[in-house]
mmCIF file of C-alpha atoms and ligand atoms in Angstrom:
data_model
loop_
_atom_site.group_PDB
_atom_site.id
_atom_site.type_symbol
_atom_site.label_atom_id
_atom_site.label_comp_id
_atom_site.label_asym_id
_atom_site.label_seq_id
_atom_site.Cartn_x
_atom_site.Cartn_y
_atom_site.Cartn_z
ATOM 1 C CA UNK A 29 -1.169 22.807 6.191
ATOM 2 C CA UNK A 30 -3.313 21.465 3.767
ATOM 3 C CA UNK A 31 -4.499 17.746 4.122
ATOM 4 C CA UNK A 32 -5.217 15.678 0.609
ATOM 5 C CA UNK A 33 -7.144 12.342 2.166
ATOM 6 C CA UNK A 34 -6.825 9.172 -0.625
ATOM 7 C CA UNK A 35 -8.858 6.656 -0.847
ATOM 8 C CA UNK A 36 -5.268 4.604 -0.670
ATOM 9 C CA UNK A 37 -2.011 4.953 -0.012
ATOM 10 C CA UNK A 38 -1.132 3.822 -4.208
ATOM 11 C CA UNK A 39 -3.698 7.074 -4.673
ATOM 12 C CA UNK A 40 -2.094 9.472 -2.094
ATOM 13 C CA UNK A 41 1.613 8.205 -3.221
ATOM 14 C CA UNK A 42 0.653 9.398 -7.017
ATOM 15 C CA UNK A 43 -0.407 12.981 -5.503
ATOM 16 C CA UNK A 44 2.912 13.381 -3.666
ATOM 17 C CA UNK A 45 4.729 12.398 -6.681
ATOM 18 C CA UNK A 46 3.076 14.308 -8.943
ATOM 19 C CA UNK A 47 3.758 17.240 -6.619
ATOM 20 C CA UNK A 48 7.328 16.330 -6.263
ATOM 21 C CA UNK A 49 7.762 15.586 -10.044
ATOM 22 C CA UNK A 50 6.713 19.100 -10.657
ATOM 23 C CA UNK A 51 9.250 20.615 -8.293
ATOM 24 C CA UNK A 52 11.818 19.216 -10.659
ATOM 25 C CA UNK A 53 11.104 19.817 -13.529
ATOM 26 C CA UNK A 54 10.483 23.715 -12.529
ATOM 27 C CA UNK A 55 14.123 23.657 -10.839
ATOM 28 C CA UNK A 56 16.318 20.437 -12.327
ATOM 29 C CA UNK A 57 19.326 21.048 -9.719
ATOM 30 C CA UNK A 58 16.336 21.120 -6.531
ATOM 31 C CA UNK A 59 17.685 19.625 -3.618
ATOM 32 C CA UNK A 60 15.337 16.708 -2.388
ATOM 33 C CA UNK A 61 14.922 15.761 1.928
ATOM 34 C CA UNK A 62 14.010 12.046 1.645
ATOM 35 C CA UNK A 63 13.021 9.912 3.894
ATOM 36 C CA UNK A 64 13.081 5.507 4.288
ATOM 37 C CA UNK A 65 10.541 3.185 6.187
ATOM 38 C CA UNK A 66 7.361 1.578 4.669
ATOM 39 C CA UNK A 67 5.835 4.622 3.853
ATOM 40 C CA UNK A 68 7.428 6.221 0.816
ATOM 41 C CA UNK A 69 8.025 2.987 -1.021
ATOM 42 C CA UNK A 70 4.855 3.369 -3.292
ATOM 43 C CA UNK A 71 6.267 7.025 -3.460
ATOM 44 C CA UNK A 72 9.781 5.729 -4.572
ATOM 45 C CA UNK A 73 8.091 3.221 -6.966
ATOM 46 C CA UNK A 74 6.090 6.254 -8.729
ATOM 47 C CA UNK A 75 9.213 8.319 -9.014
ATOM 48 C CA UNK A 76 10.715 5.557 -10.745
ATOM 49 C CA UNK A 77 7.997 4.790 -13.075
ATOM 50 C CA UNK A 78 8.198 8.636 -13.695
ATOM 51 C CA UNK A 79 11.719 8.634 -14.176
ATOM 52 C CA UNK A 80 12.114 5.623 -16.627
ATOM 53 C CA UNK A 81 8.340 6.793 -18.774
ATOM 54 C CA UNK A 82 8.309 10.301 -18.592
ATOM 55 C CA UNK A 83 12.011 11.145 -18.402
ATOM 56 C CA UNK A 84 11.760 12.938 -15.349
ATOM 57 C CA UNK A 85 15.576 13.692 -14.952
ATOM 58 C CA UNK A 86 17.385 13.514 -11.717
ATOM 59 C CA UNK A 87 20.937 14.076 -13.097
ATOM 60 C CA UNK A 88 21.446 18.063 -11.514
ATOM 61 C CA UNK A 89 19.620 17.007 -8.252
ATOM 62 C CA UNK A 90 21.116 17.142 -4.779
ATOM 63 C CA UNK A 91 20.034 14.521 -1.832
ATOM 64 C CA UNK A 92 19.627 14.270 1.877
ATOM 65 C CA UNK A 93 18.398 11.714 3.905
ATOM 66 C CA UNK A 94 16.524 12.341 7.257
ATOM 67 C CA UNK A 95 18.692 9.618 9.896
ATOM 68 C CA UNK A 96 20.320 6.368 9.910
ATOM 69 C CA UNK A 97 20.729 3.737 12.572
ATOM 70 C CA UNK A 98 24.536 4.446 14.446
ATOM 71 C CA UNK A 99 26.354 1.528 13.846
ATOM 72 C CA UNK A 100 24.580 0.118 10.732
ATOM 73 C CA UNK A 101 27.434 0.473 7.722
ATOM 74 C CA UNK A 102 25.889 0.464 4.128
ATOM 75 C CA UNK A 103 26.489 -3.419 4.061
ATOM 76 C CA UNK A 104 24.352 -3.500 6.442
ATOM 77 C CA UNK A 105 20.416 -5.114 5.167
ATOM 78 C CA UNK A 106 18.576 -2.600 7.743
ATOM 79 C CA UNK A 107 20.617 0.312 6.940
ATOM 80 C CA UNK A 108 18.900 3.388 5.996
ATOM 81 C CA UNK A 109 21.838 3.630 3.227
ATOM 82 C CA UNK A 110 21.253 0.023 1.540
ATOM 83 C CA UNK A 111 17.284 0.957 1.942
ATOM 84 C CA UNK A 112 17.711 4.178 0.216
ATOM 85 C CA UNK A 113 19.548 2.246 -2.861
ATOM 86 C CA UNK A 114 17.156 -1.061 -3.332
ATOM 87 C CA UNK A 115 14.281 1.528 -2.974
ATOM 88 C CA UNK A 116 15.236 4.586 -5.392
ATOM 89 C CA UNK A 117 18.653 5.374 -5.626
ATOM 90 C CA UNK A 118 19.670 1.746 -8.194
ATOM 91 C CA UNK A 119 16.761 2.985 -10.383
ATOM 92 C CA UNK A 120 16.905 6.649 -11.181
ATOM 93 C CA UNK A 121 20.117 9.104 -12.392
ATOM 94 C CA UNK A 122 20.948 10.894 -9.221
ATOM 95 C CA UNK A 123 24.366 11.232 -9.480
ATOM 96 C CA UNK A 124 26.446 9.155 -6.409
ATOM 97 C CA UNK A 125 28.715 11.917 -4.966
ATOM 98 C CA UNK A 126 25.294 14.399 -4.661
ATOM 99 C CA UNK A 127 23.795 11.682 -2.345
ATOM 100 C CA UNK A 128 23.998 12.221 1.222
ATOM 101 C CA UNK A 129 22.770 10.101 4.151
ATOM 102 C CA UNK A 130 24.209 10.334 8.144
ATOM 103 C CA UNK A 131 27.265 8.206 8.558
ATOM 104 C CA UNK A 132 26.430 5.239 10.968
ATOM 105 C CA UNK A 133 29.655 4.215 11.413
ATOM 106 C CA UNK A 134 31.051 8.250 11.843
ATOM 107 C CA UNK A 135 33.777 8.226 14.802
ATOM 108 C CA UNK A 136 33.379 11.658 15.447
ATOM 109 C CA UNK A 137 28.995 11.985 15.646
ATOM 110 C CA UNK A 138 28.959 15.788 17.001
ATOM 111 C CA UNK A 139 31.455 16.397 14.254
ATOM 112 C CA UNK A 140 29.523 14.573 11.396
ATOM 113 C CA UNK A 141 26.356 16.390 12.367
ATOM 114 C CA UNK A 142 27.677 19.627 12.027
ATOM 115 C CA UNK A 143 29.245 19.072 8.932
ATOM 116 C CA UNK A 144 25.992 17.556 7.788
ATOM 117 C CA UNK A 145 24.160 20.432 8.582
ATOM 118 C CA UNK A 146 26.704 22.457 6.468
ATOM 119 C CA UNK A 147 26.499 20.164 3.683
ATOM 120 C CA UNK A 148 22.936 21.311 3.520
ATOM 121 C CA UNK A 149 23.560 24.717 4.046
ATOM 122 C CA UNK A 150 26.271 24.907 0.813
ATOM 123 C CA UNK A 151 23.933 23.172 -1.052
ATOM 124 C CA UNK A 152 21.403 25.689 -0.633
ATOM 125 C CA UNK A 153 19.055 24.015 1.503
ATOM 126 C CA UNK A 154 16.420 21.634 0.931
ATOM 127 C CA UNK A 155 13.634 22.294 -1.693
ATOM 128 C CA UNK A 156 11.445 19.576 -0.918
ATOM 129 C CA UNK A 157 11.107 17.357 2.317
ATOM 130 C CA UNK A 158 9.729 13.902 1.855
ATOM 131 C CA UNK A 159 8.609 12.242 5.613
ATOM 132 C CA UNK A 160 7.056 9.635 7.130
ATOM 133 C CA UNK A 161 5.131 9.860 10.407
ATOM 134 C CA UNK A 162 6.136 7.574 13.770
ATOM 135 C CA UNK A 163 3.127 6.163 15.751
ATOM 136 C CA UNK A 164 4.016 8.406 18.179
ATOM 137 C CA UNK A 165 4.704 11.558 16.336
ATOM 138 C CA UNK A 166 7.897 11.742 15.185
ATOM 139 C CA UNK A 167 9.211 12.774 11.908
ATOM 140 C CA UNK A 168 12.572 11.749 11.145
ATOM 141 C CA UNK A 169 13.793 10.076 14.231
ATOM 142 C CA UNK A 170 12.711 13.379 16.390
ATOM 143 C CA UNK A 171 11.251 11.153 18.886
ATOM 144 C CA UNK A 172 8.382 12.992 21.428
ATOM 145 C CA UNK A 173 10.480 15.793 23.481
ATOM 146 C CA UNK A 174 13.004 16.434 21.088
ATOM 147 C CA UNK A 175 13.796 20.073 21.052
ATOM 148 C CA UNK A 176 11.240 21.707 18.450
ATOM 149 C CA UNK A 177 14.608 24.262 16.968
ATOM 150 C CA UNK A 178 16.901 20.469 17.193
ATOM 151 C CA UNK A 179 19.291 20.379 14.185
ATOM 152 C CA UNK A 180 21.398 17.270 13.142
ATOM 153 C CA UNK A 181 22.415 14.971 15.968
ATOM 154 C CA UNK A 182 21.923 11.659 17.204
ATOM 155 C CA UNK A 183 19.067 10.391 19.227
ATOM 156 C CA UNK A 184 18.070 7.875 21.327
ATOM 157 C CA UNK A 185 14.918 5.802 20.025
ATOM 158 C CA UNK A 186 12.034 5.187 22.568
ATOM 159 C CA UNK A 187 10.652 1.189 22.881
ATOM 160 C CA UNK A 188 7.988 1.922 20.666
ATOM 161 C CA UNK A 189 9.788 3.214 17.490
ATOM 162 C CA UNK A 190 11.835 -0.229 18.556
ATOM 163 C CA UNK A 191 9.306 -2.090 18.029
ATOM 164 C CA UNK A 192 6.945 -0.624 15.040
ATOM 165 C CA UNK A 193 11.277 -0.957 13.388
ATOM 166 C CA UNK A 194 11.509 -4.063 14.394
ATOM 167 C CA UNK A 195 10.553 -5.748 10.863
ATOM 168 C CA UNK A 196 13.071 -3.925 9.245
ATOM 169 C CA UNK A 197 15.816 -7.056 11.731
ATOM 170 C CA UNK A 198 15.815 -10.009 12.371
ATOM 171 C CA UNK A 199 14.019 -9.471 15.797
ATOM 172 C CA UNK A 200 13.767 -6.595 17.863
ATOM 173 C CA UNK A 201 16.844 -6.550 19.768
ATOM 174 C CA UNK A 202 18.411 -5.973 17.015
ATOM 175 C CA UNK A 203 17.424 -2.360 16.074
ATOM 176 C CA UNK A 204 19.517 0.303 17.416
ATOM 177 C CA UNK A 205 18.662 2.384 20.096
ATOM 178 C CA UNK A 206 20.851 5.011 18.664
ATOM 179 C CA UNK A 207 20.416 7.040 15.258
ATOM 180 C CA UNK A 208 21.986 10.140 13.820
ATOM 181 C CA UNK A 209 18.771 12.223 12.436
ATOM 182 C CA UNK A 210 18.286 15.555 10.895
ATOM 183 C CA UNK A 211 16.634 18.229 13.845
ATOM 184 C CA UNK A 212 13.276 19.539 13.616
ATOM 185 C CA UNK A 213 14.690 23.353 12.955
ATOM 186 C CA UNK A 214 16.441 21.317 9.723
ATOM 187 C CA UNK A 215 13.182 19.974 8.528
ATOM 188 C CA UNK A 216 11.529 22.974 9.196
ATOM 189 C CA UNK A 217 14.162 24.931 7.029
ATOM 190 C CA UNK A 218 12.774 22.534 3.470
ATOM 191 C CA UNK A 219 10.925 25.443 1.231
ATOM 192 C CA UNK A 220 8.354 22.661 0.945
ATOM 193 C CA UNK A 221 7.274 19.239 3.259
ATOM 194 C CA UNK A 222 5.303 16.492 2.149
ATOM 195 C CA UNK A 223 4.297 14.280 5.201
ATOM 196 C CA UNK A 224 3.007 10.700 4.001
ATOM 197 C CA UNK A 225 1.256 8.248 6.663
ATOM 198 C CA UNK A 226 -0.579 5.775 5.928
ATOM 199 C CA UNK A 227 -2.927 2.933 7.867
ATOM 200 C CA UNK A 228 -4.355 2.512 11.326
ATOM 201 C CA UNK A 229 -1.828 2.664 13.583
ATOM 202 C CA UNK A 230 -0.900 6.333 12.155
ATOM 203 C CA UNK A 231 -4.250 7.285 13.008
ATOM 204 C CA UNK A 232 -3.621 9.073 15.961
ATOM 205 C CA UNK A 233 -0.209 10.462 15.592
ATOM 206 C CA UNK A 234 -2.310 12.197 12.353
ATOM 207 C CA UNK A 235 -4.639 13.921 14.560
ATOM 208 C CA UNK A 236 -2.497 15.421 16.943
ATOM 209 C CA UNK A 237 0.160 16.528 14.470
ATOM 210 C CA UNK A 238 -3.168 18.001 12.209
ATOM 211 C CA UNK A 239 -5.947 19.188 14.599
ATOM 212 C CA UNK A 240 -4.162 18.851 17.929
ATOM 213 C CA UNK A 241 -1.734 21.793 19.377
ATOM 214 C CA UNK A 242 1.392 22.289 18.562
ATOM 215 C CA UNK A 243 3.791 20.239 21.265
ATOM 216 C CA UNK A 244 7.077 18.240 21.603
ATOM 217 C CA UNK A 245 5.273 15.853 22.897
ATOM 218 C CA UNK A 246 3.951 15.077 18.911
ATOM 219 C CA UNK A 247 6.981 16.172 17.063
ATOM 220 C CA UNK A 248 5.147 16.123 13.583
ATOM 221 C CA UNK A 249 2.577 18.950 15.366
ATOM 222 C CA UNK A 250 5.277 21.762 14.819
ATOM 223 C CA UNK A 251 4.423 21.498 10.394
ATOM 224 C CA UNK A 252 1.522 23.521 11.528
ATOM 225 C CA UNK A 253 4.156 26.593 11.388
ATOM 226 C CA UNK A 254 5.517 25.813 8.171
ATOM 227 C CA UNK A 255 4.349 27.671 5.137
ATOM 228 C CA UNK A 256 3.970 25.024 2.733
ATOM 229 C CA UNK A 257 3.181 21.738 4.696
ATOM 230 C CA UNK A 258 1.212 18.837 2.364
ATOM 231 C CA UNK A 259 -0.066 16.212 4.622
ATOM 232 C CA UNK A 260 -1.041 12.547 2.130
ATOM 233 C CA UNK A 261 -3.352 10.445 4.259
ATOM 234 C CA UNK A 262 -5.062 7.471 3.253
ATOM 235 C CA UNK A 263 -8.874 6.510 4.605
ATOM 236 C CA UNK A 264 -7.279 5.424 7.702
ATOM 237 C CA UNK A 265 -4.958 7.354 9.186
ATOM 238 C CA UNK A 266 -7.424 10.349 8.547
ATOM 239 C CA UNK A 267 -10.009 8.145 10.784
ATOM 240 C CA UNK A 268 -9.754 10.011 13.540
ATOM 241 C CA UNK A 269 -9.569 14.192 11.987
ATOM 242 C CA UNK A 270 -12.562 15.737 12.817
ATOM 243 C CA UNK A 271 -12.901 17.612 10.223
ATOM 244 C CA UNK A 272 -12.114 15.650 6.874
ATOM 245 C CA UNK A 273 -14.770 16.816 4.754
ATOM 246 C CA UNK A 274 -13.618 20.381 5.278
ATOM 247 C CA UNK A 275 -10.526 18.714 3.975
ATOM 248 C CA UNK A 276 -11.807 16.994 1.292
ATOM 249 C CA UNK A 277 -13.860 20.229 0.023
ATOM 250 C CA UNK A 278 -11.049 22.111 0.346
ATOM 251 C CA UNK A 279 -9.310 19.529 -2.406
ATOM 252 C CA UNK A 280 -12.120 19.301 -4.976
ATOM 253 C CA UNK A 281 -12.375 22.394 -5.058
ATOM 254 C CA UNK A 282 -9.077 24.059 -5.526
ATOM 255 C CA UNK A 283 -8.562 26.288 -8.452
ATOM 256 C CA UNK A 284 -6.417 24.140 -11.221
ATOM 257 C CA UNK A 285 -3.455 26.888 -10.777
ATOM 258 C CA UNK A 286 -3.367 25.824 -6.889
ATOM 259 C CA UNK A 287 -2.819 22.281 -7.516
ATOM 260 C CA UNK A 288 0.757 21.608 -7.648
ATOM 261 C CA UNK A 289 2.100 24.716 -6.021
HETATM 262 C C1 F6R B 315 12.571 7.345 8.245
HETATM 263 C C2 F6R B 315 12.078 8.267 9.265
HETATM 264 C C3 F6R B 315 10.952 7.910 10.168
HETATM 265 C C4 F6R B 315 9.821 7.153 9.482
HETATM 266 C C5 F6R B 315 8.758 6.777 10.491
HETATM 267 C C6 F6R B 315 7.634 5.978 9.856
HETATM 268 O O1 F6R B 315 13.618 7.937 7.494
HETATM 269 O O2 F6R B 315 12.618 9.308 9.368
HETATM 270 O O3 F6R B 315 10.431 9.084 10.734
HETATM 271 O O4 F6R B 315 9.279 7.954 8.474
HETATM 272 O O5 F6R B 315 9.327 6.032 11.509
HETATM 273 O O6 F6R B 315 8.132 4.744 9.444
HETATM 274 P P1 F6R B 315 7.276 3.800 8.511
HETATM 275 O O7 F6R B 315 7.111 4.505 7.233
HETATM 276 O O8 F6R B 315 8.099 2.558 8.363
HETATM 277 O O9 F6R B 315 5.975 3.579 9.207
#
């Protein structure tokens, strides 16, 4: 794992980008893992800005999104499909029929999952992994106890996810309990993961997934296996890592070939 603490989330959102941006333009057909929430919107924003002044080209890339809500169609305002197209998809050149996201609406969930997972599979896997971080651990919507090896399927969301959603609806009843989301053996399978959280409330969920063993019971915790795990905090949700200036050395002091690999 390595941990790059920001003194802001605009800061730590440029480092994943740049990292990301580099990806591409070393492999132009890489297949990106992306994720929706609060989180990667000053992400999105700085791909964007990178796309439309830089050129940074999206036209032979391949997408798949982590989850969506099950019942939430793309008309939908909280749906993880309108999100991802306000948010990235209306402002850069990734082609529409290399864009994937869970079907909501599927009839046949066991069905669509496994064909999802396929999809994945024919498209030669994901190259880089973009996710957020729940209060209580979870990365996509792998809530705490999910099966560490889980692969596509849906998932029940606990009260707490509920609630930090609930912003997204008009009021918390709203948000689905259900949601179709990508397993922890999927994300686990991306040749690279970049885990964003930012503020407070992440705080916690940081520390245990960082410094704290690896457990179902904080989903995020299991990164500490994978080979190429970059963790973006801000101030705050590093406040509680015990051992951020080793972190912070760590990044000043990293030889200029390290930076973006
Ligand atoms: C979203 C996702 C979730 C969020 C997490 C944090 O696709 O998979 O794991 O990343 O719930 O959400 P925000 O960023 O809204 O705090």
């Amino acid at each position: 794992m390595e941990i790059i603490i920001s003194p802001d989330s605009a800061t730590a959102s440029r480092e994943a980008a740049r990292f990301l941006a580099a990806r591409i333009r070393k492999n132009p057909g890489a297949v990106l893992g992306l994720a929706t929430g609060s989180t990667p919107v000053p992400l999105y924003r700085e791909i964007i800005r990178r796309h439309r002044e830089e050129g940074l080209d999206f036209s032979g890339c391949t997408s798949f999104n982590l989850d969506e809500y099950v019942g939430l169609g793309a008309d939908h305002p909280a749906s993880y499909r309108r999100f991802m197209q306000e948010n990235l998809f209306s402002a850069i050149n990734l082609p529409a029929d290399r864009i994937h996201i869970p079907d909501g609406l599927a009839s046949d969930i066991p069905a669509h999952c496994a064909a999802y997972e396929k999809s994945i599979l024919d498209a030669g896997g994901i190259d880089v992994q973009i996710l957020g971080i729940g209060s209580d651990g979870h990365v996509g919507f792998n809530e705490p106890t999910s099966s560490l090896a889980s692969r596509t399927r849906i998932k029940t969301l606990t009260t707490r996810t509920r609630s930090d959603n609930a912003h997204f609806f008009d009021s918390e009843n709203d948000v689905p309990h259900h949601v179709i989301t990508m397993g922890i053996g999927t994300i686990m399978e991306a040749r690279a993961v970049l885990l964003l959280a930012f503020g407070e409330n992440k705080a916690e969920a940081v520390a245990g997934a960082v410094e704290g063993p690896i457990s179902a019971n904080n989903p995020a915790s299991i990164l500490q296996m994978h080979p190429t795990a970059k963790i973006y905090l801000d101030e705050k949700s590093a406040s509680l890592l015990k051992r951020r200036d080793y972190y912070r050395w760590v990044r000043d002091n990293k030889p200029d070939w390290q930076r973006d690999c």
